[in-house]
Amino acid sequence: MATKSVSIRFEEEMLKKISYIAEYEGRSVNSEVLCLVRERILAFEHENGKIEGSIRPELNVKPSRKD
């Protein structure tokens, strides 16, 4: 699976908050954002049916410390 880069612009306060959450979970901001995107995709598919393709979180995101 190819990995692509996307640039995201955050308001400063939002970046501070997502950075706090990422550090709390033992992740980088990038990994935290990927987790949030994956959660949203799964919720969307639950409500609307599967989107063709696969999602493999183990490729880009280390697991949370909180289990």
Short mmCIF file of C-alpha atoms in Angstrom, two decimals, residues 1 41 44-45 48-55:
data_model
loop_
_atom_site.label_atom_id
_atom_site.label_comp_id
_atom_site.label_asym_id
_atom_site.label_seq_id
_atom_site.Cartn_x
_atom_site.Cartn_y
_atom_site.Cartn_z
CA MET A 1 0.00 0.00 0.00
CA ILE A 41 -14.16 6.22 8.02
CA PHE A 44 -19.20 6.36 7.99
CA GLU A 45 -19.06 2.80 6.68
CA ASN A 48 -23.61 3.96 4.94
CA GLY A 49 -22.03 0.68 3.89
CA LYS A 50 -18.47 -0.34 3.10
CA ILE A 51 -16.28 1.84 0.94
CA GLU A 52 -14.20 -0.27 -1.45
CA GLY A 53 -10.57 -0.62 -0.31
CA SER A 54 -8.80 -1.63 2.88
CA ILE A 55 -7.71 0.19 6.00
#
